[in-house]
Amino acid sequence: MNNLKIESYIALDLETTGINPSLDKIIEIGMVKVIDGKEVDSYNTLINPDIHISTRITQITGITDSMVLNKPIISELIKDILDFIGDLPLLGHNIIFDYSFLKKAAVNFNYTFEKQGIDTLKIARRLLPEVPHKNLEYLCDYFKLDKKSSHRAFDDAQSAIRLFHKLYEIKPDDEGFYNTIPLLFKVKKDVPITEAQKRYLTALIDKHQLSIEENIEKLTKSMASRMIDKIISEYGK
C-alpha cells in the first residue's frame, strides 16, 4: 500500500444474531490492528449473546448456541475491545453495521465510542460500477483473494484488508484511501424490562402455554415489548 495516507487502522468485522443493534446481539468479533501498513496484532473471540441464535444465523455463520455457551458475555469484553481499538479508525466492509453494534454495546456500559472509518463497500461502489454485486464474498471471488471462510468475523476482517489493497491498485487517488469518514450512528442505552412487562409477559406465556428460549429477566424493555406484541398478534391477549 505504498504512498497511502491511511496506513494505520483496525480492520473490524462482527457476526450478530440479526441486523438490528437495538434488539440483536454480537456473537463474534474479529479485529486486525494495522500500523504503518503492517499487521501487528489481532483480536478474535466468540461472544455469548445471552439470547438464542436462530437457525438462519447458524446457517449463515456456522455459529451455534452450544459454541457460545461458555464464552464471555459482552460486558466482560467491552473495555478490552475498546482499549484494543484505541484512537485508530475502523476499516470494514459496510463498516457502519459493525460500528453500530459496538457503539450500542459501549453506550450500554457507559463508554463513549465515536469513530472515524474506512468503508471498502463505499469505495467498491465508486470504483466498480460494472460489478453486479458488492458484498465481501463476491468481491473476494472477483479479485481471486484467498478467503478461508465466509461470515466468520476474523476471516472477514482480514479479507477487508486485502480488498482495500486491491481497490487501491485500481484507483490510487480515490478519496477513500486518503480520508476517513465520520461514523454517525445514534444509540440509546438499553432500559431493562419493567416489572409490569414481566408480569404481563409471564401471564401471556402461561395463558397460551408457550415455551420461550429467552430469559425474561435479561430482556430489555424494547425486546420485551416486541415479544409481547408478537404473542398478542399470533395468539391474542
mmCIF file of C-alpha atoms in Angstrom:
data_model
loop_
_atom_site.group_PDB
_atom_site.id
_atom_site.type_symbol
_atom_site.label_atom_id
_atom_site.label_comp_id
_atom_site.label_asym_id
_atom_site.label_seq_id
_atom_site.Cartn_x
_atom_site.Cartn_y
_atom_site.Cartn_z
ATOM 1 C CA MET A 1 0.000 0.000 0.000
ATOM 2 C CA ASN A 2 2.744 2.415 -0.995
ATOM 3 C CA ASN A 3 2.012 6.119 -0.598
ATOM 4 C CA LEU A 4 -1.288 5.535 1.176
ATOM 5 C CA LYS A 5 -2.133 8.217 3.679
ATOM 6 C CA ILE A 6 -4.270 5.824 5.764
ATOM 7 C CA GLU A 7 -1.803 3.165 6.867
ATOM 8 C CA SER A 8 -2.915 2.645 10.458
ATOM 9 C CA TYR A 9 -6.355 1.329 11.389
ATOM 10 C CA ILE A 10 -8.352 -1.502 12.949
ATOM 11 C CA ALA A 11 -9.930 -3.894 10.478
ATOM 12 C CA LEU A 12 -13.182 -4.952 12.132
ATOM 13 C CA ASP A 13 -15.906 -7.479 11.491
ATOM 14 C CA LEU A 14 -18.727 -8.805 13.673
ATOM 15 C CA GLU A 15 -21.168 -11.663 13.489
ATOM 16 C CA THR A 16 -24.501 -10.958 15.158
ATOM 17 C CA THR A 17 -27.873 -12.553 15.909
ATOM 18 C CA GLY A 18 -29.555 -10.199 13.427
ATOM 19 C CA ILE A 19 -29.323 -6.781 11.804
ATOM 20 C CA ASN A 20 -30.877 -4.517 14.453
ATOM 21 C CA PRO A 21 -28.393 -3.291 17.081
ATOM 22 C CA SER A 22 -31.267 -2.303 19.382
ATOM 23 C CA LEU A 23 -32.580 -5.859 19.509
ATOM 24 C CA ASP A 24 -29.846 -8.188 18.291
ATOM 25 C CA LYS A 25 -26.511 -9.102 19.863
ATOM 26 C CA ILE A 26 -22.878 -9.668 18.919
ATOM 27 C CA ILE A 27 -21.829 -13.329 18.747
ATOM 28 C CA GLU A 28 -18.300 -12.955 17.343
ATOM 29 C CA ILE A 29 -15.752 -10.194 16.891
ATOM 30 C CA GLY A 30 -12.633 -10.249 14.746
ATOM 31 C CA MET A 31 -10.110 -7.416 14.574
ATOM 32 C CA VAL A 32 -6.715 -6.868 12.974
ATOM 33 C CA LYS A 33 -4.530 -3.947 14.056
ATOM 34 C CA VAL A 34 -2.593 -2.412 11.175
ATOM 35 C CA ILE A 35 0.144 0.115 11.967
ATOM 36 C CA ASP A 36 2.123 1.794 9.180
ATOM 37 C CA GLY A 37 0.782 -0.758 6.714
ATOM 38 C CA LYS A 38 1.785 -3.812 8.772
ATOM 39 C CA GLU A 39 -0.482 -6.214 10.669
ATOM 40 C CA VAL A 40 0.870 -6.062 14.214
ATOM 41 C CA ASP A 41 -1.846 -7.554 16.417
ATOM 42 C CA SER A 42 -5.223 -9.279 16.326
ATOM 43 C CA TYR A 43 -8.283 -9.922 18.481
ATOM 44 C CA ASN A 44 -10.755 -12.729 17.838
ATOM 45 C CA THR A 45 -13.385 -14.301 20.065
ATOM 46 C CA LEU A 46 -16.869 -15.745 20.169
ATOM 47 C CA ILE A 47 -19.277 -13.935 22.493
ATOM 48 C CA ASN A 48 -22.213 -15.332 24.443
ATOM 49 C CA PRO A 49 -25.180 -13.140 23.432
ATOM 50 C CA ASP A 50 -27.410 -14.417 26.253
ATOM 51 C CA ILE A 51 -30.160 -14.969 23.681
ATOM 52 C CA HIS A 52 -30.945 -17.795 21.268
ATOM 53 C CA ILE A 53 -29.087 -17.880 17.944
ATOM 54 C CA SER A 54 -31.651 -18.587 15.239
ATOM 55 C CA THR A 55 -31.325 -21.391 12.726
ATOM 56 C CA ARG A 56 -30.995 -18.800 9.963
ATOM 57 C CA ILE A 57 -27.986 -17.156 11.619
ATOM 58 C CA THR A 58 -26.401 -20.540 12.296
ATOM 59 C CA GLN A 59 -26.829 -21.434 8.625
ATOM 60 C CA ILE A 60 -25.098 -18.191 7.622
ATOM 61 C CA THR A 61 -22.263 -18.176 10.162
ATOM 62 C CA GLY A 62 -21.961 -21.752 11.376
ATOM 63 C CA ILE A 63 -22.139 -20.426 14.952
ATOM 64 C CA THR A 64 -24.463 -22.338 17.287
ATOM 65 C CA ASP A 65 -25.807 -21.812 20.805
ATOM 66 C CA SER A 66 -23.509 -24.538 22.107
ATOM 67 C CA MET A 67 -20.441 -22.831 20.616
ATOM 68 C CA VAL A 68 -21.046 -19.627 22.586
ATOM 69 C CA LEU A 69 -22.461 -21.188 25.756
ATOM 70 C CA ASN A 70 -19.255 -20.930 27.800
ATOM 71 C CA LYS A 71 -17.843 -17.864 26.072
ATOM 72 C CA PRO A 72 -17.635 -14.443 27.760
ATOM 73 C CA ILE A 73 -20.538 -12.013 27.551
ATOM 74 C CA ILE A 74 -20.048 -8.559 26.051
ATOM 75 C CA SER A 75 -19.896 -6.806 29.434
ATOM 76 C CA GLU A 76 -16.740 -8.808 30.217
ATOM 77 C CA LEU A 77 -15.082 -7.830 26.942
ATOM 78 C CA ILE A 78 -16.154 -4.335 26.003
ATOM 79 C CA LYS A 79 -13.341 -2.499 27.821
ATOM 80 C CA ASP A 80 -10.666 -4.731 26.272
ATOM 81 C CA ILE A 81 -12.245 -4.292 22.843
ATOM 82 C CA LEU A 82 -12.273 -0.514 23.110
ATOM 83 C CA ASP A 83 -8.736 -0.485 24.503
ATOM 84 C CA PHE A 84 -7.560 -2.615 21.561
ATOM 85 C CA ILE A 85 -9.116 -0.150 19.103
ATOM 86 C CA GLY A 86 -7.815 2.929 20.885
ATOM 87 C CA ASP A 87 -7.753 6.053 18.723
ATOM 88 C CA LEU A 88 -7.411 4.228 15.406
ATOM 89 C CA PRO A 89 -10.061 4.468 12.673
ATOM 90 C CA LEU A 90 -12.102 1.395 11.786
ATOM 91 C CA LEU A 91 -11.880 -0.356 8.428
ATOM 92 C CA GLY A 92 -14.523 -2.764 7.212
ATOM 93 C CA HIS A 93 -16.976 -3.714 4.508
ATOM 94 C CA ASN A 94 -20.126 -1.732 5.320
ATOM 95 C CA ILE A 95 -18.331 -0.651 8.473
ATOM 96 C CA ILE A 96 -21.320 1.296 9.817
ATOM 97 C CA PHE A 97 -23.059 -2.033 10.534
ATOM 98 C CA ASP A 98 -20.249 -3.291 12.765
ATOM 99 C CA TYR A 99 -19.757 0.131 14.327
ATOM 100 C CA SER A 100 -23.455 0.393 15.226
ATOM 101 C CA PHE A 101 -23.343 -2.817 17.258
ATOM 102 C CA LEU A 102 -20.112 -1.912 19.013
ATOM 103 C CA LYS A 103 -21.360 1.575 19.791
ATOM 104 C CA LYS A 104 -24.562 0.137 21.237
ATOM 105 C CA ALA A 105 -22.536 -2.165 23.485
ATOM 106 C CA ALA A 106 -20.242 0.683 24.519
ATOM 107 C CA VAL A 107 -23.102 3.023 25.387
ATOM 108 C CA ASN A 108 -24.831 0.301 27.396
ATOM 109 C CA PHE A 109 -21.782 0.139 29.649
ATOM 110 C CA ASN A 110 -21.254 3.897 29.852
ATOM 111 C CA TYR A 111 -18.383 4.213 27.383
ATOM 112 C CA THR A 112 -18.108 6.914 24.731
ATOM 113 C CA PHE A 113 -17.372 5.489 21.292
ATOM 114 C CA GLU A 114 -17.133 7.995 18.429
ATOM 115 C CA LYS A 115 -15.016 6.866 15.487
ATOM 116 C CA GLN A 116 -13.769 7.618 12.013
ATOM 117 C CA GLY A 117 -13.981 4.885 9.413
ATOM 118 C CA ILE A 118 -12.831 3.461 6.095
ATOM 119 C CA ASP A 119 -15.596 1.650 4.199
ATOM 120 C CA THR A 120 -14.456 -0.737 1.479
ATOM 121 C CA LEU A 121 -18.081 -1.122 0.361
ATOM 122 C CA LYS A 122 -18.394 2.584 -0.434
ATOM 123 C CA ILE A 123 -15.039 2.569 -2.211
ATOM 124 C CA ALA A 124 -16.056 -0.511 -4.241
ATOM 125 C CA ARG A 125 -19.312 1.142 -5.269
ATOM 126 C CA ARG A 126 -17.354 4.113 -6.648
ATOM 127 C CA LEU A 127 -14.630 2.134 -8.371
ATOM 128 C CA LEU A 128 -16.505 -0.947 -9.615
ATOM 129 C CA PRO A 129 -19.835 0.218 -11.055
ATOM 130 C CA GLU A 130 -19.761 -2.616 -13.591
ATOM 131 C CA VAL A 131 -19.503 -5.382 -10.969
ATOM 132 C CA PRO A 132 -23.027 -6.733 -10.306
ATOM 133 C CA HIS A 133 -22.601 -7.478 -6.606
ATOM 134 C CA LYS A 134 -20.618 -5.611 -3.989
ATOM 135 C CA ASN A 135 -20.775 -7.945 -0.984
ATOM 136 C CA LEU A 136 -17.463 -9.030 0.513
ATOM 137 C CA GLU A 137 -17.661 -12.649 -0.597
ATOM 138 C CA TYR A 138 -18.407 -11.738 -4.206
ATOM 139 C CA LEU A 139 -15.623 -9.153 -4.370
ATOM 140 C CA CYS A 140 -13.114 -11.596 -2.884
ATOM 141 C CA ASP A 141 -14.031 -14.050 -5.649
ATOM 142 C CA TYR A 142 -13.859 -11.252 -8.216
ATOM 143 C CA PHE A 143 -10.303 -10.380 -7.188
ATOM 144 C CA LYS A 144 -9.388 -14.040 -6.563
ATOM 145 C CA LEU A 145 -8.488 -13.293 -2.962
ATOM 146 C CA ASP A 146 -7.782 -16.231 -0.680
ATOM 147 C CA LYS A 147 -10.653 -16.372 1.806
ATOM 148 C CA LYS A 148 -10.776 -19.087 4.439
ATOM 149 C CA SER A 149 -14.476 -18.845 5.265
ATOM 150 C CA SER A 150 -17.417 -16.528 4.736
ATOM 151 C CA HIS A 151 -19.320 -14.904 7.557
ATOM 152 C CA ARG A 152 -16.748 -15.521 10.259
ATOM 153 C CA ALA A 153 -15.532 -12.346 11.864
ATOM 154 C CA PHE A 154 -11.750 -12.675 11.828
ATOM 155 C CA ASP A 155 -11.576 -14.020 8.275
ATOM 156 C CA ASP A 156 -13.841 -11.223 7.042
ATOM 157 C CA ALA A 157 -11.724 -8.593 8.802
ATOM 158 C CA GLN A 158 -8.616 -9.937 7.069
ATOM 159 C CA SER A 159 -10.464 -10.069 3.750
ATOM 160 C CA ALA A 160 -11.453 -6.411 4.089
ATOM 161 C CA ILE A 161 -7.756 -5.505 4.357
ATOM 162 C CA ARG A 162 -6.909 -7.456 1.199
ATOM 163 C CA LEU A 163 -9.840 -5.892 -0.619
ATOM 164 C CA PHE A 164 -8.664 -2.434 0.468
ATOM 165 C CA HIS A 165 -5.290 -3.147 -1.179
ATOM 166 C CA LYS A 166 -6.888 -4.406 -4.402
ATOM 167 C CA LEU A 167 -9.174 -1.397 -4.688
ATOM 168 C CA TYR A 168 -6.186 0.887 -4.171
ATOM 169 C CA GLU A 169 -4.480 -0.709 -7.167
ATOM 170 C CA ILE A 170 -7.441 0.287 -9.356
ATOM 171 C CA LYS A 171 -7.535 3.975 -8.491
ATOM 172 C CA PRO A 172 -4.847 5.087 -6.014
ATOM 173 C CA ASP A 173 -6.065 8.671 -5.988
ATOM 174 C CA ASP A 174 -9.590 7.854 -4.805
ATOM 175 C CA GLU A 175 -10.545 9.895 -1.748
ATOM 176 C CA GLY A 176 -11.295 6.746 0.226
ATOM 177 C CA PHE A 177 -7.600 5.965 0.529
ATOM 178 C CA TYR A 178 -6.688 9.362 1.938
ATOM 179 C CA ASN A 179 -9.583 10.492 4.104
ATOM 180 C CA THR A 180 -11.522 8.665 6.781
ATOM 181 C CA ILE A 181 -15.245 9.304 7.142
ATOM 182 C CA PRO A 182 -17.113 10.062 10.377
ATOM 183 C CA LEU A 183 -19.167 7.095 11.531
ATOM 184 C CA LEU A 184 -22.504 8.541 12.556
ATOM 185 C CA PHE A 185 -24.960 6.354 14.424
ATOM 186 C CA LYS A 186 -27.197 7.388 17.303
ATOM 187 C CA VAL A 187 -27.984 4.874 20.024
ATOM 188 C CA LYS A 188 -29.742 4.920 23.356
ATOM 189 C CA LYS A 189 -28.727 2.942 26.389
ATOM 190 C CA ASP A 190 -30.852 -0.160 26.892
ATOM 191 C CA VAL A 191 -33.545 0.034 29.560
ATOM 192 C CA PRO A 192 -34.174 -3.216 31.476
ATOM 193 C CA ILE A 193 -37.555 -4.906 31.263
ATOM 194 C CA THR A 194 -40.057 -3.321 33.646
ATOM 195 C CA GLU A 195 -41.853 -5.188 36.420
ATOM 196 C CA ALA A 196 -45.163 -4.560 34.651
ATOM 197 C CA GLN A 197 -43.781 -6.090 31.454
ATOM 198 C CA LYS A 198 -42.507 -9.120 33.364
ATOM 199 C CA ARG A 199 -45.928 -9.733 34.875
ATOM 200 C CA TYR A 200 -47.790 -9.250 31.610
ATOM 201 C CA LEU A 201 -45.354 -11.331 29.555
ATOM 202 C CA THR A 202 -45.389 -14.152 32.107
ATOM 203 C CA ALA A 203 -49.192 -14.101 32.139
ATOM 204 C CA LEU A 204 -49.334 -14.302 28.337
ATOM 205 C CA ILE A 205 -46.873 -17.187 28.259
ATOM 206 C CA ASP A 206 -48.827 -19.086 30.906
ATOM 207 C CA LYS A 207 -52.217 -18.376 29.322
ATOM 208 C CA HIS A 208 -51.178 -19.627 25.901
ATOM 209 C CA GLN A 209 -48.946 -22.401 27.294
ATOM 210 C CA LEU A 210 -45.927 -21.169 25.366
ATOM 211 C CA SER A 211 -42.307 -22.173 25.692
ATOM 212 C CA ILE A 212 -39.704 -19.450 25.146
ATOM 213 C CA GLU A 213 -35.945 -19.769 24.967
ATOM 214 C CA GLU A 214 -35.152 -16.263 26.210
ATOM 215 C CA ASN A 215 -34.568 -15.492 29.876
ATOM 216 C CA ILE A 216 -37.262 -12.948 30.764
ATOM 217 C CA GLU A 217 -35.092 -11.366 33.456
ATOM 218 C CA LYS A 218 -32.426 -10.490 30.877
ATOM 219 C CA LEU A 219 -34.744 -8.906 28.316
ATOM 220 C CA THR A 220 -34.572 -5.199 27.635
ATOM 221 C CA LYS A 221 -37.686 -3.052 27.612
ATOM 222 C CA SER A 222 -37.743 -2.939 23.823
ATOM 223 C CA MET A 223 -37.174 -6.691 23.497
ATOM 224 C CA ALA A 224 -39.988 -7.384 25.943
ATOM 225 C CA SER A 225 -42.321 -5.071 24.019
ATOM 226 C CA ARG A 226 -41.515 -6.858 20.783
ATOM 227 C CA MET A 227 -42.134 -10.259 22.376
ATOM 228 C CA ILE A 228 -45.430 -9.139 23.893
ATOM 229 C CA ASP A 229 -46.611 -7.713 20.565
ATOM 230 C CA LYS A 230 -45.629 -10.900 18.752
ATOM 231 C CA ILE A 231 -47.511 -13.134 21.192
ATOM 232 C CA ILE A 232 -50.618 -10.951 21.023
ATOM 233 C CA SER A 233 -50.562 -10.863 17.215
ATOM 234 C CA GLU A 234 -50.259 -14.659 16.990
ATOM 235 C CA TYR A 235 -52.342 -15.859 19.938
ATOM 236 C CA GLY A 236 -54.384 -12.913 21.181
ATOM 237 C CA LYS A 237 -54.427 -11.239 24.566
#
